[in-house]
């Protein structure tokens, strides 16, 4: 049994950006037995993709296919799969997880190509590998399904760890309709094959085009909004900072440390081996937050729009028959530390949540669950540093 770790960076991110994806990949123990690592630089880093990869989303499919190709060559039945990503790379990571869950892992030398497998993944109405194995819907209907049964391995994804998933392109002129049309086939939802999944989310990102993509659960109207997943299995945690404060990439950025440590500890808990003895700086409530809205939004757009404030624990979205709710949303204790230390730090989304719940934010001193304000159990301190 091997541990296979895949790291997918965000739009325009290269090795020199020092994102949390790159840092966590670099912290993987190079001497650990039976552990292999893959790193994808991210959409927009290839020649010719610098502009269109970031603006129109070109290259995202290639990132998924490249990572899957590496996995198919490295994977043996029973291996443990870990997938990480930031920003658009987080969206790609979750899409890759969906591809594995729906189609399995292709065996080397299979007559079914990876491109054909990906095309099948895009067709949402086709039967998954698990349904084919179970005989759900009858025997294979064509040679593609017969080959899928014969030449793919059903695989779980042991761990998905992502920083601030952005499914949109992040360009102010691209409409939500065009984003949804282009990416509607990508499956970023949680499936039974996802054994553990963790998402660090930026509380202080104010670009509407960078609205985060949460894991959600859809239930009939009036039914309990439960995913059946515990916090040990799935957690989506708010951290102080803008998009790249949480995912990393700014120079001398203290804020990136806490979300990196959180996901590193989670991955170590589930068996990924890291270099021993690495220490991170403690949380600094006074560390500056990047103003990504002012820095990256054109002046003419700022003149006719306002900063977007990400809502914390908003009411569930209710349709005519179904209700959609976020899964296992929490708030990191560092958010409350900053609230106490800095009277100017009052994120509107956090204020609205506290008001709805009747919670005194000053009294909170460690991570809490958004649904009820209850404290989250703390893991053993410095777990990742002890794993080698």
Coordinates of N, CA and C in Angstrom, one line a residue, residues 78 109 121 172 182 190 194 201 337 349 351:
X78 N -5.7 -0.5 -3.6 CA -5.5 -0.4 -2.1 C -4.7 0.8 -1.7
X109 N -2.3 0.6 -19.7 CA -2.4 -0.2 -20.8 C -3.8 -0.5 -21.2
X121 N -17.0 11.1 -18.0 CA -17.2 11.9 -16.8 C -18.0 13.1 -17.0
X172 N -14.1 39.8 -13.5 CA -15.3 40.6 -13.2 C -16.2 40.7 -14.4
X182 N -19.8 26.6 -18.7 CA -18.5 26.0 -19.0 C -18.2 24.9 -18.0
X190 N -19.3 16.2 -2.7 CA -18.8 15.1 -1.9 C -19.6 13.8 -2.3
X194 N -15.4 9.8 -1.0 CA -14.6 10.8 -0.2 C -14.7 10.5 1.3
X201 N -11.5 28.4 4.3 CA -12.2 29.4 3.6 C -11.8 30.8 4.1
X337 N -9.7 35.8 18.1 CA -8.6 36.5 18.6 C -8.4 37.9 18.0
X349 N -20.1 39.6 7.6 CA -20.7 38.2 7.6 C -20.6 37.6 9.0
X351 N -20.5 39.3 11.9 CA -21.4 40.1 12.7 C -22.8 39.6 12.5

